[in-house]
Short mmCIF file of C-alpha atoms and ligand atoms in Angstrom, two decimals:
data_model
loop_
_atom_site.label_atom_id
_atom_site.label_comp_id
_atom_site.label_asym_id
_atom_site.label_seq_id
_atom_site.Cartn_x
_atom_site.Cartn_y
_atom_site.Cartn_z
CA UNK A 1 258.65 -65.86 19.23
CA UNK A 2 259.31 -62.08 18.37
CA UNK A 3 259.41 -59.55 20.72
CA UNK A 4 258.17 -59.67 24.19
CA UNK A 5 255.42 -57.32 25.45
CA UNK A 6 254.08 -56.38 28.54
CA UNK A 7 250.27 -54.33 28.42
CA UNK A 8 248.84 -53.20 31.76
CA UNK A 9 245.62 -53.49 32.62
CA UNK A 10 245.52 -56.06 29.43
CA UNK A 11 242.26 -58.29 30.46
CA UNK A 12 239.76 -55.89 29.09
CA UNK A 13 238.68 -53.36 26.79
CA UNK A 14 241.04 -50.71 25.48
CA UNK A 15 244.20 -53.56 27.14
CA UNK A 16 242.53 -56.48 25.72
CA UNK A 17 242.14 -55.43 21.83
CA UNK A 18 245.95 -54.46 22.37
CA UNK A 19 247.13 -57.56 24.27
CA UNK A 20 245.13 -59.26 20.66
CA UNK A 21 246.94 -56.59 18.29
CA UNK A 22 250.21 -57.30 19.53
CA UNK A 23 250.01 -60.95 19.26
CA UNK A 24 247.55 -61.67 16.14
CA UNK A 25 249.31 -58.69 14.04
CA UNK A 26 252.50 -58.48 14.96
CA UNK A 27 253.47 -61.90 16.04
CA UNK A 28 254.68 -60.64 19.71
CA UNK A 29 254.32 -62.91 23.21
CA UNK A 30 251.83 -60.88 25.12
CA UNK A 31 251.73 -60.79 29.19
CA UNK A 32 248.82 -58.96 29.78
CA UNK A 33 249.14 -57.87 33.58
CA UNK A 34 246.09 -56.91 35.52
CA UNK A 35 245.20 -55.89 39.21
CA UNK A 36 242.69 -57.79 41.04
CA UNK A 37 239.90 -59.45 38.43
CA UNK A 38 240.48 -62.93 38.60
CA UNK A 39 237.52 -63.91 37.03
CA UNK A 40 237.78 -61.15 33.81
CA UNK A 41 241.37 -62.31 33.79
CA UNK A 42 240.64 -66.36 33.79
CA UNK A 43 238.26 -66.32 31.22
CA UNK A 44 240.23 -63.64 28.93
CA UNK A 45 243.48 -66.39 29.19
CA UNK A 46 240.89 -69.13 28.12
CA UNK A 47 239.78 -67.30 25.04
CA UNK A 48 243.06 -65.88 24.09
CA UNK A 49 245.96 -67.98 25.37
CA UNK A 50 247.80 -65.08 26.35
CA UNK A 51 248.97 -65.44 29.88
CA UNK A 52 248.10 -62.81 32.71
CA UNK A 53 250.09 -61.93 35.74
CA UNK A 54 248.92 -59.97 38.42
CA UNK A 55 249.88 -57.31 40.50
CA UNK A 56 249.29 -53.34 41.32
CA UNK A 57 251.14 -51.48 38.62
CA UNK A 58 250.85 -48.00 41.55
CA UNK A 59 253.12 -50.66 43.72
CA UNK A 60 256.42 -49.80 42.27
CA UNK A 61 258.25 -52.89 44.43
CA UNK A 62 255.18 -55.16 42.30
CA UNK A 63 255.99 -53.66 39.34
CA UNK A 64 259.91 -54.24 39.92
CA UNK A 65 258.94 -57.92 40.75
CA UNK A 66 256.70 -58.57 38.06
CA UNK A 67 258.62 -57.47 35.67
CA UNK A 68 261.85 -59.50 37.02
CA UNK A 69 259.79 -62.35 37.03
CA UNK A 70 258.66 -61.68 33.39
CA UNK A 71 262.04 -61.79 31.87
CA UNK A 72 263.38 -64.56 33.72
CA UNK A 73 260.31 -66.84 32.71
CA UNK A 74 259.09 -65.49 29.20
CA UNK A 75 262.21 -63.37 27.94
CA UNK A 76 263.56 -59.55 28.34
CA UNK A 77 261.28 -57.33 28.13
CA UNK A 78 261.07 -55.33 24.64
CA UNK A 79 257.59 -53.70 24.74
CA UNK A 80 255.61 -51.95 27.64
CA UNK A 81 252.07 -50.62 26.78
CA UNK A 82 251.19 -48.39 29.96
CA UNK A 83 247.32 -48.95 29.59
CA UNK A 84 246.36 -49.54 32.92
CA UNK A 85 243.84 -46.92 34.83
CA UNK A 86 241.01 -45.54 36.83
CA UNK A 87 238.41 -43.25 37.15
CA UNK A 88 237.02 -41.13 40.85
CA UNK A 89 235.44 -39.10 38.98
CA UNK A 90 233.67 -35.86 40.97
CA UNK A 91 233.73 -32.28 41.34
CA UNK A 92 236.89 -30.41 43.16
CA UNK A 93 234.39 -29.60 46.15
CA UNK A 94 233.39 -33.38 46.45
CA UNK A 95 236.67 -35.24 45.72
CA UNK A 96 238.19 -37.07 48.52
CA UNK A 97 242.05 -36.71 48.76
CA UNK A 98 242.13 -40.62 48.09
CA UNK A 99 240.54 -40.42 45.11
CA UNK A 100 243.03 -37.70 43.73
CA UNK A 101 245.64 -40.11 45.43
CA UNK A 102 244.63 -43.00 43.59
CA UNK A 103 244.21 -41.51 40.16
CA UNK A 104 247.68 -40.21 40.57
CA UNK A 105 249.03 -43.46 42.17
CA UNK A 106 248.15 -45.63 39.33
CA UNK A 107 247.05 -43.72 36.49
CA UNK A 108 250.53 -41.51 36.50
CA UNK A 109 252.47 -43.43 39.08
CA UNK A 110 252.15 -46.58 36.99
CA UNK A 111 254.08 -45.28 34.33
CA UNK A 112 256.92 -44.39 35.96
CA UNK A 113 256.99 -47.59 37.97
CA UNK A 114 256.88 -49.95 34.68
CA UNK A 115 259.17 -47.76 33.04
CA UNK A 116 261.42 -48.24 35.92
CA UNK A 117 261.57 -51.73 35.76
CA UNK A 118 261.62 -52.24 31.90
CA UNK A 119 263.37 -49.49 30.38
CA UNK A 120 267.32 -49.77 31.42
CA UNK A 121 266.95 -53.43 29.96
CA UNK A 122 265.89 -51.86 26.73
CA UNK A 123 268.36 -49.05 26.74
CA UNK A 124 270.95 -51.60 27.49
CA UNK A 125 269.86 -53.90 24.46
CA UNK A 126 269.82 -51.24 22.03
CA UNK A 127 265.76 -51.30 21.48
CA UNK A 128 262.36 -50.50 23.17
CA UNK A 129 258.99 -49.48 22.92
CA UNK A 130 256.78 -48.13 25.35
CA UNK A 131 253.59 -46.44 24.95
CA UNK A 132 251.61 -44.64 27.45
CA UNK A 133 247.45 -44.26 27.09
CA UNK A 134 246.88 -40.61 27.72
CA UNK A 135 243.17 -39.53 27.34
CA UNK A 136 241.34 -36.98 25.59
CA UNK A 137 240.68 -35.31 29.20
CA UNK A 138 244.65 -34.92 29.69
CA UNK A 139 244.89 -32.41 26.62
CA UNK A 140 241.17 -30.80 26.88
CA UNK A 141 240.37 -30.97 30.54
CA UNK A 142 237.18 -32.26 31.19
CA UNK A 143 234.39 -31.41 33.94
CA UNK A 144 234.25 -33.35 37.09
CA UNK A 145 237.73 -35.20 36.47
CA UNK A 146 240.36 -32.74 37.83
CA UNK A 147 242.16 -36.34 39.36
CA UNK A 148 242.02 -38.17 36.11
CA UNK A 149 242.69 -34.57 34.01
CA UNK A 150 245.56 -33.84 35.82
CA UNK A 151 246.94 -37.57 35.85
CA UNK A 152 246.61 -38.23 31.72
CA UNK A 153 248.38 -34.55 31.33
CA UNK A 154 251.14 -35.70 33.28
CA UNK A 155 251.53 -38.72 31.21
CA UNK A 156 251.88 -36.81 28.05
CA UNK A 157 254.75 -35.33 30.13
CA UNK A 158 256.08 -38.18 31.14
CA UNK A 159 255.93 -39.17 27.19
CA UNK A 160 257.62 -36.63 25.80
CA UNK A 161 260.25 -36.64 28.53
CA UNK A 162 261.47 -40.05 28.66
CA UNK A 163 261.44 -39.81 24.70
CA UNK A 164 264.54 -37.60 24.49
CA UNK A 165 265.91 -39.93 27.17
CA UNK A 166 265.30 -43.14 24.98
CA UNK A 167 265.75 -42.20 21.13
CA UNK A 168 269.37 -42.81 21.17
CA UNK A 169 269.48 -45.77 22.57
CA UNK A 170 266.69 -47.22 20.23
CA UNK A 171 264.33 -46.56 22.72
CA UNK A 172 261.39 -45.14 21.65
CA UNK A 173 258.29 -43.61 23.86
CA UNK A 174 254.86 -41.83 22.41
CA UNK A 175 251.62 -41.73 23.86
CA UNK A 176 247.83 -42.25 22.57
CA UNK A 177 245.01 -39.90 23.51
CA UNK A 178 241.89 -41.90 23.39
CA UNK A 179 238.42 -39.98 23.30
CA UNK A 180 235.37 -42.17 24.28
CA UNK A 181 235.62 -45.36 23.12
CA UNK A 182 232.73 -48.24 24.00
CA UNK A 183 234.41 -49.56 27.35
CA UNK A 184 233.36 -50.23 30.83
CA UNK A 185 234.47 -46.74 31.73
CA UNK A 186 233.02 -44.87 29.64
CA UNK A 187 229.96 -46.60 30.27
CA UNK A 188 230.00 -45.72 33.87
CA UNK A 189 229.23 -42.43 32.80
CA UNK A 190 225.84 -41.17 33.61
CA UNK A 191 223.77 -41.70 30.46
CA UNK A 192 222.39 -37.89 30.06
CA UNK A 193 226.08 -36.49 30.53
CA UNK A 194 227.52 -39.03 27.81
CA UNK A 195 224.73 -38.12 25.53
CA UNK A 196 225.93 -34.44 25.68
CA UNK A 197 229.83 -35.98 24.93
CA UNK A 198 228.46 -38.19 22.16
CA UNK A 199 226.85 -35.18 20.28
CA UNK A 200 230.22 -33.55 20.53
CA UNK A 201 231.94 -36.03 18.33
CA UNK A 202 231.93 -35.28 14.51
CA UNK A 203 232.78 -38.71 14.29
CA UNK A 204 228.89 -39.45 15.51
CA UNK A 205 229.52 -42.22 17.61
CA UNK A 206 231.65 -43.40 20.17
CA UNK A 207 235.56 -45.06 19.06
CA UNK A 208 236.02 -48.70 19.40
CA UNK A 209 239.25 -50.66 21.91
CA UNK A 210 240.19 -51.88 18.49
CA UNK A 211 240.31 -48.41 17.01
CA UNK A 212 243.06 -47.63 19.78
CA UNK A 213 244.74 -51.21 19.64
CA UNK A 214 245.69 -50.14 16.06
CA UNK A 215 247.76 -47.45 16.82
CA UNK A 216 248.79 -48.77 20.09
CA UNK A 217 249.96 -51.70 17.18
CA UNK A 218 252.38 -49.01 14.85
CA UNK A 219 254.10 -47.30 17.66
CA UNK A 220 255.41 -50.82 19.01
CA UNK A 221 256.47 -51.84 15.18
CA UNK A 222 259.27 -52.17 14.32
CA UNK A 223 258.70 -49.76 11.37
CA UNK A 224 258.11 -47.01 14.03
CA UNK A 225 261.03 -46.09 14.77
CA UNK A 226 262.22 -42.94 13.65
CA UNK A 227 258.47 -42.05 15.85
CA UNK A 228 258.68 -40.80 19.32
CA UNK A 229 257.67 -38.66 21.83
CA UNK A 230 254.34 -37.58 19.66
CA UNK A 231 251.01 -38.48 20.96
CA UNK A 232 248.21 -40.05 18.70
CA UNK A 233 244.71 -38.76 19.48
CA UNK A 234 242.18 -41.05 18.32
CA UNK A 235 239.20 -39.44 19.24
CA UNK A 236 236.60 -39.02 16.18
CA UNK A 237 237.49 -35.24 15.89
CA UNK A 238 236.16 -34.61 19.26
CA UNK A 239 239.35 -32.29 20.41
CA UNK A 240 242.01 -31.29 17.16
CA UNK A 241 245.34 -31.18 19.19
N1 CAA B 301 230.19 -28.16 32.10
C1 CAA B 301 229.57 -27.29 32.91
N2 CAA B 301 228.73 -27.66 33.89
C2 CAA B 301 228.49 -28.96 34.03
C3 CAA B 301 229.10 -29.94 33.20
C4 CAA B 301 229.98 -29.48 32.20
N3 CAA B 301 230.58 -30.32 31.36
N4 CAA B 301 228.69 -31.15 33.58
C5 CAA B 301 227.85 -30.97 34.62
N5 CAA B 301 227.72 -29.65 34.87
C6 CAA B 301 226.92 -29.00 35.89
C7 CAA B 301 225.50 -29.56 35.91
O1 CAA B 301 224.72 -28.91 34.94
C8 CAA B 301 225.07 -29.19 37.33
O2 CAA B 301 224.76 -27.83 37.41
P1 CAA B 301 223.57 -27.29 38.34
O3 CAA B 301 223.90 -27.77 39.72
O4 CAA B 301 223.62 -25.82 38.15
O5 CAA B 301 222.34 -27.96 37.78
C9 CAA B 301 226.34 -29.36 38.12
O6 CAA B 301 227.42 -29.32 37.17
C10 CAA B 301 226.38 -30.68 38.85
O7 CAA B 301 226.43 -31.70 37.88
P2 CAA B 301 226.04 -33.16 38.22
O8 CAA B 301 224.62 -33.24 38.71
O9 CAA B 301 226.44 -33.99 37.07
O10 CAA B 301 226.97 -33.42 39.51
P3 CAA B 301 227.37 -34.77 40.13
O11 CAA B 301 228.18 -34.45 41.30
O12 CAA B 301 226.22 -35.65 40.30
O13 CAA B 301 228.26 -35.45 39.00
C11 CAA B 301 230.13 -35.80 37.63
C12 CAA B 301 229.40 -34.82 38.55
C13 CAA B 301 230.54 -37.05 38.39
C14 CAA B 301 231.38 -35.08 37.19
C15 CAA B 301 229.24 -36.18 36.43
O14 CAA B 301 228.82 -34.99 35.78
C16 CAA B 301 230.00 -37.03 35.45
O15 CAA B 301 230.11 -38.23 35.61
N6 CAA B 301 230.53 -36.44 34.37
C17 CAA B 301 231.27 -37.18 33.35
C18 CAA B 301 232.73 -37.08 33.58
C19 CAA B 301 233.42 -37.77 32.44
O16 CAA B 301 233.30 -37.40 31.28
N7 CAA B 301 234.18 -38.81 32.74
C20 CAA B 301 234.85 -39.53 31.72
C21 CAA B 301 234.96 -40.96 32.13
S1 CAA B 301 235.56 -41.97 30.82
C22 CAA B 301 237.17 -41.54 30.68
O17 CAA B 301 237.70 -40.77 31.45
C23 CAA B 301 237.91 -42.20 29.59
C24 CAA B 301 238.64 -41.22 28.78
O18 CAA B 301 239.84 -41.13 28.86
C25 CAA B 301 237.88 -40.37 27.83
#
């Protein structure tokens, strides 16, 4: 059955194409959690035969659950793709405090509550992989997104920290920096502003979840290992970091 792998937010876009990477390429079992779309997450188990669980990956008790409940029923936990996330986006002088909150709470917060629950199994066995989806916005900032901005940076943290606490214990931990890729979040985005981001990209066009599930795909191999704490940007040249 290979290795066992957990990806947040795994039901759609950027999660899905991993959750489909992870099994099709590599031959993993794929739990592809996700937080309160039962009908995106019924019909992507139908098409894929991966199974779902659900819960709020900013609940760290959930996330200690879940994962419990993971292991027991589909085997220790190996592989934990931190893709879950969120957008509030607005200016400073319009954001609510609970939008800051909840950026924080689950973009950032979820990482540290999966890692909780999966990582001392994998330092104990001897190997791991997690990887955390950073954005484009972490390194470069972007306009209207302090929340979001502030949340991806601190993931690359988080990264780059928990890597020197992992590598020698076979535990490795990198991040990807997507740019704009063809999702349901990015198409949220006001069609005049994301004309003036698409023009920005050499690339000429926005990225692909596929695009992302490819990397997402190396750093979890098991020839990867000897990687850690970097962060892939996959962004069509929009920001060279
Ligand atoms: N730089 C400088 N000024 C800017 C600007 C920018 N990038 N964008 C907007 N402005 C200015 C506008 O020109 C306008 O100025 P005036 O009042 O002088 O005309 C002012 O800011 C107000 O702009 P808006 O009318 O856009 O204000 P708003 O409150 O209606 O909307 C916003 C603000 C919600 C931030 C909107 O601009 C927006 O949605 N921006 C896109 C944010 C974005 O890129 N989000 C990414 C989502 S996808 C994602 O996050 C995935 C990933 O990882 C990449």
């Amino acid at each position: 059955m290979g290795r066992v792998a957990i990806v947040t937010g795994g039901t759609r876009g950027i999660g899905e194409a991993i959750c489909l990477a992870l099994k099709n390429d590599l031959g993993y079992t794929v739990v592809a959690n996700y937080a309160g779309n039962e009908e995106k997450a019924k019909a992507f188990a139908d098409r894929t035969g991966i199974k779902t669980v659900r819960w709020d990956v900013g609940d760290h008790q959930a996330c200690l659950d879940g994962c419990a409940k993971v292991a027991e029923e589909v085997g220790p936990v190996d592989v934990v793709v931190n893709n879950a996330g969120i957008t509030r986006d607005g200016t400073l002088h319009k954001m609510s405090f609970d939008d800051w909150n909840e950026v924080m709470r689950i973009n950032l917060g979820g990482c540290f509550n999966m890692a909780k629950a999966c990582f001392p199994g994998m330092r104990a066995r001897g190997w791991g992989r997690i990887v955390n989806i950073g954005s484009i916005n972490g390194q470069a900032g972007q306009y209207g997104q302090v929340n979001y901005a502030a949340a991806k940076s601190g993931i690359h943290g988080f990264t780059k920290a928990l890597a020197q606490e992992g590598a020698k214990f076979g535990v490795t931990c990198n991040a990807i920096a997507p740019g704009y890729i063809d999702t349901d979040m990015v198409a949220a985005v006001p069609d005049a502003v994301l004309e003036k981001i698409v023009a920005k990209i050499p690339v000429g066009r926005l990225g692909h979840a596929e695009e992302i599930a490819r990397g997402v795909a190396f750093l979890v191999s098991e020839d990867a290992g000897f990687v850690t704490g970097s962060t892939m940007s996959i962004n069509g040249g929009q920001h060279m970091y």
